[in-house]
Amino acid sequence: DGKIKLVDFNRAEAMFYDTKKEEYCKWRNGMSPDGTLRAPEENVDAGLSEQLDVFSLGNVFYSVLTGASVWEGYGVAEAMRKIIEGETMPIDTIFYETFSSEVLAQAIELCWTYDAEERPTIFEIVRFLEQAIESNTRNPDGGTLEERLARGEQFDLYG
């Protein structure tokens, strides 16, 4: 049907909505024994929100783009330390040479925003990907994302 579909691949929690603050309530799950695929806030037992799934989506995109697992070759303790300190896996510059891989690399970077409050929502990630698809449909030979932006194309996450 031409629609982007994303599925949940992390923890399942009932989320309560605070009608006074007009936002979902955060919850706590305790520390994960293997937090190598978890968002930073999960590795420090901070209040959690649906934004942890956006971070994890970046991990899925990373594996799709590179063919490697996130933190492959790192021990659990080292990977968790890096995540807590705000480090992410590097994305090789080769992935910035074509429009499709560059868009996916940029989506990964957006998903991996350290601060959950600053991290784009899933709807903003979908909007970014839809705009990229539309751009590529209009002009399949339009160059990289950087070139398209330089020509004035708009990729506005926040609509």
mmCIF file of C-alpha atoms in Angstrom:
data_model
loop_
_atom_site.group_PDB
_atom_site.id
_atom_site.type_symbol
_atom_site.label_atom_id
_atom_site.label_comp_id
_atom_site.label_asym_id
_atom_site.label_seq_id
_atom_site.Cartn_x
_atom_site.Cartn_y
_atom_site.Cartn_z
ATOM 1 C CA ASP A 1 0.000 0.000 0.000
ATOM 2 C CA GLY A 2 3.039 2.302 -0.213
ATOM 3 C CA LYS A 3 3.176 3.016 3.534
ATOM 4 C CA ILE A 4 6.271 2.645 5.698
ATOM 5 C CA LYS A 5 5.633 0.125 8.459
ATOM 6 C CA LEU A 6 7.676 -0.168 11.644
ATOM 7 C CA VAL A 7 7.214 -2.796 14.323
ATOM 8 C CA ASP A 8 8.142 -2.745 17.986
ATOM 9 C CA PHE A 9 11.232 -4.787 18.792
ATOM 10 C CA ASN A 10 11.985 -3.811 22.358
ATOM 11 C CA ARG A 11 10.283 -4.092 25.743
ATOM 12 C CA ALA A 12 6.495 -4.048 25.865
ATOM 13 C CA GLU A 13 5.006 -1.809 28.538
ATOM 14 C CA ALA A 14 1.576 -0.388 29.163
ATOM 15 C CA MET A 15 2.001 3.364 28.949
ATOM 16 C CA PHE A 16 -0.129 5.625 31.079
ATOM 17 C CA TYR A 17 -1.045 9.096 29.857
ATOM 18 C CA ASP A 18 -0.941 12.123 32.146
ATOM 19 C CA THR A 19 -3.854 14.277 30.973
ATOM 20 C CA LYS A 20 -2.674 17.291 33.009
ATOM 21 C CA LYS A 21 0.828 17.300 31.496
ATOM 22 C CA GLU A 22 -0.469 15.946 28.162
ATOM 23 C CA GLU A 23 2.320 13.391 27.912
ATOM 24 C CA TYR A 24 2.979 9.722 28.500
ATOM 25 C CA CYS A 25 4.339 8.769 31.906
ATOM 26 C CA LYS A 26 7.863 7.399 32.129
ATOM 27 C CA TRP A 27 8.574 4.032 33.727
ATOM 28 C CA ARG A 28 11.555 2.091 35.090
ATOM 29 C CA ASN A 29 12.603 -1.488 34.353
ATOM 30 C CA GLY A 30 15.919 -1.694 36.157
ATOM 31 C CA MET A 31 19.257 -2.299 34.502
ATOM 32 C CA SER A 32 19.484 -4.726 31.607
ATOM 33 C CA PRO A 33 22.232 -7.372 32.051
ATOM 34 C CA ASP A 34 23.241 -6.952 28.400
ATOM 35 C CA GLY A 35 22.589 -3.369 27.429
ATOM 36 C CA THR A 36 24.581 -3.397 24.195
ATOM 37 C CA LEU A 37 21.436 -2.961 22.109
ATOM 38 C CA ARG A 38 19.707 -0.624 24.525
ATOM 39 C CA ALA A 39 19.254 3.129 24.562
ATOM 40 C CA PRO A 40 21.525 5.114 26.920
ATOM 41 C CA GLU A 41 18.678 5.818 29.327
ATOM 42 C CA GLU A 42 18.068 2.076 29.729
ATOM 43 C CA ASN A 43 21.687 1.499 30.751
ATOM 44 C CA VAL A 44 21.552 3.989 33.618
ATOM 45 C CA ASP A 45 18.085 3.005 34.874
ATOM 46 C CA ALA A 46 16.632 6.421 34.035
ATOM 47 C CA GLY A 47 12.972 7.082 33.414
ATOM 48 C CA LEU A 48 11.967 5.398 30.175
ATOM 49 C CA SER A 49 9.666 6.488 27.372
ATOM 50 C CA GLU A 50 8.733 5.318 23.903
ATOM 51 C CA GLN A 51 11.874 7.139 22.696
ATOM 52 C CA LEU A 52 13.974 4.109 23.637
ATOM 53 C CA ASP A 53 12.407 2.316 20.664
ATOM 54 C CA VAL A 54 13.607 5.076 18.331
ATOM 55 C CA PHE A 55 17.178 4.556 19.543
ATOM 56 C CA SER A 56 16.809 0.807 18.999
ATOM 57 C CA LEU A 57 15.459 1.417 15.507
ATOM 58 C CA GLY A 58 18.787 3.120 14.773
ATOM 59 C CA ASN A 59 20.471 -0.156 15.754
ATOM 60 C CA VAL A 60 18.273 -2.071 13.320
ATOM 61 C CA PHE A 61 19.002 0.447 10.547
ATOM 62 C CA TYR A 62 22.733 0.165 11.320
ATOM 63 C CA SER A 63 22.625 -3.611 10.828
ATOM 64 C CA VAL A 64 20.658 -3.211 7.592
ATOM 65 C CA LEU A 65 23.095 -0.599 6.273
ATOM 66 C CA THR A 66 26.379 -2.223 7.285
ATOM 67 C CA GLY A 67 25.548 -5.908 7.548
ATOM 68 C CA ALA A 68 27.106 -5.919 11.032
ATOM 69 C CA SER A 69 25.597 -6.002 14.508
ATOM 70 C CA VAL A 70 25.944 -2.888 16.605
ATOM 71 C CA TRP A 71 28.961 -3.209 18.920
ATOM 72 C CA GLU A 72 30.118 -6.359 17.133
ATOM 73 C CA GLY A 73 33.582 -7.224 18.420
ATOM 74 C CA TYR A 74 33.145 -5.338 21.694
ATOM 75 C CA GLY A 75 32.631 -6.910 25.109
ATOM 76 C CA VAL A 76 29.377 -6.198 26.928
ATOM 77 C CA ALA A 77 30.979 -3.986 29.597
ATOM 78 C CA GLU A 78 32.945 -1.933 27.063
ATOM 79 C CA ALA A 79 29.940 -1.467 24.769
ATOM 80 C CA MET A 80 27.681 -0.444 27.645
ATOM 81 C CA ARG A 81 30.290 2.070 28.891
ATOM 82 C CA LYS A 82 30.491 3.613 25.418
ATOM 83 C CA ILE A 83 26.699 3.825 25.141
ATOM 84 C CA ILE A 84 26.399 5.449 28.581
ATOM 85 C CA GLU A 85 29.108 7.963 27.607
ATOM 86 C CA GLY A 86 27.200 8.860 24.438
ATOM 87 C CA GLU A 87 29.418 7.088 21.929
ATOM 88 C CA THR A 88 27.897 5.382 18.911
ATOM 89 C CA MET A 89 29.300 3.097 16.274
ATOM 90 C CA PRO A 90 30.988 4.995 13.456
ATOM 91 C CA ILE A 91 29.328 4.946 10.057
ATOM 92 C CA ASP A 92 31.866 4.482 7.276
ATOM 93 C CA THR A 93 32.091 7.384 4.806
ATOM 94 C CA ILE A 94 31.358 4.981 1.945
ATOM 95 C CA PHE A 95 27.729 5.026 3.113
ATOM 96 C CA TYR A 96 27.496 8.752 2.358
ATOM 97 C CA GLU A 97 28.245 8.316 -1.353
ATOM 98 C CA THR A 98 24.774 7.329 -2.585
ATOM 99 C CA PHE A 99 21.426 8.871 -1.771
ATOM 100 C CA SER A 100 19.749 5.756 -0.362
ATOM 101 C CA SER A 101 22.600 4.746 1.944
ATOM 102 C CA GLU A 102 23.176 8.358 2.977
ATOM 103 C CA VAL A 103 19.508 8.714 3.951
ATOM 104 C CA LEU A 104 19.702 5.553 6.025
ATOM 105 C CA ALA A 105 22.962 6.738 7.653
ATOM 106 C CA GLN A 106 21.320 10.064 8.506
ATOM 107 C CA ALA A 107 18.277 8.238 9.925
ATOM 108 C CA ILE A 108 20.640 6.214 12.133
ATOM 109 C CA GLU A 109 22.299 9.384 13.409
ATOM 110 C CA LEU A 110 18.890 10.885 14.174
ATOM 111 C CA CYS A 111 17.740 7.747 15.998
ATOM 112 C CA TRP A 112 20.971 7.667 18.005
ATOM 113 C CA THR A 113 20.454 11.132 19.493
ATOM 114 C CA TYR A 114 21.727 10.645 23.054
ATOM 115 C CA ASP A 115 19.163 12.670 24.978
ATOM 116 C CA ALA A 116 15.760 10.963 24.758
ATOM 117 C CA GLU A 117 14.019 14.339 25.089
ATOM 118 C CA GLU A 118 15.925 15.651 22.034
ATOM 119 C CA ARG A 119 15.659 12.430 20.015
ATOM 120 C CA PRO A 120 13.200 12.659 17.111
ATOM 121 C CA THR A 121 9.945 10.783 17.577
ATOM 122 C CA ILE A 122 9.158 7.752 15.478
ATOM 123 C CA PHE A 123 6.733 9.925 13.495
ATOM 124 C CA GLU A 124 9.532 12.380 12.684
ATOM 125 C CA ILE A 125 11.798 9.538 11.521
ATOM 126 C CA VAL A 126 8.999 8.222 9.303
ATOM 127 C CA ARG A 127 8.450 11.750 7.930
ATOM 128 C CA PHE A 128 12.161 12.033 7.088
ATOM 129 C CA LEU A 129 12.127 8.665 5.287
ATOM 130 C CA GLU A 130 8.921 9.509 3.413
ATOM 131 C CA GLN A 131 10.438 12.803 2.234
ATOM 132 C CA ALA A 132 13.509 10.924 1.007
ATOM 133 C CA ILE A 133 11.339 8.449 -0.900
ATOM 134 C CA GLU A 134 9.351 11.304 -2.453
ATOM 135 C CA SER A 135 12.558 13.096 -3.424
ATOM 136 C CA ASN A 136 13.994 9.992 -5.019
ATOM 137 C CA THR A 137 10.735 9.262 -6.849
ATOM 138 C CA ARG A 138 10.669 12.810 -8.285
ATOM 139 C CA ASN A 139 14.335 12.784 -9.216
ATOM 140 C CA PRO A 140 16.055 9.368 -9.072
ATOM 141 C CA ASP A 141 19.314 10.838 -10.399
ATOM 142 C CA GLY A 142 19.252 13.825 -8.036
ATOM 143 C CA GLY A 143 22.489 13.020 -6.250
ATOM 144 C CA THR A 144 23.254 12.548 -2.569
ATOM 145 C CA LEU A 145 21.220 13.967 0.288
ATOM 146 C CA GLU A 146 23.856 16.669 0.757
ATOM 147 C CA GLU A 147 23.606 17.651 -2.928
ATOM 148 C CA ARG A 148 19.809 17.728 -2.790
ATOM 149 C CA LEU A 149 19.862 19.937 0.304
ATOM 150 C CA ALA A 150 22.383 22.266 -1.384
ATOM 151 C CA ARG A 151 19.884 22.684 -4.252
ATOM 152 C CA GLY A 152 17.182 23.728 -1.800
ATOM 153 C CA GLU A 153 15.219 20.514 -1.287
ATOM 154 C CA GLN A 154 13.567 20.397 2.125
ATOM 155 C CA PHE A 155 13.796 17.497 4.529
ATOM 156 C CA ASP A 156 11.962 18.871 7.533
ATOM 157 C CA LEU A 157 11.611 16.448 10.464
ATOM 158 C CA TYR A 158 9.336 18.671 12.436
ATOM 159 C CA GLY A 159 6.903 19.678 9.695
#
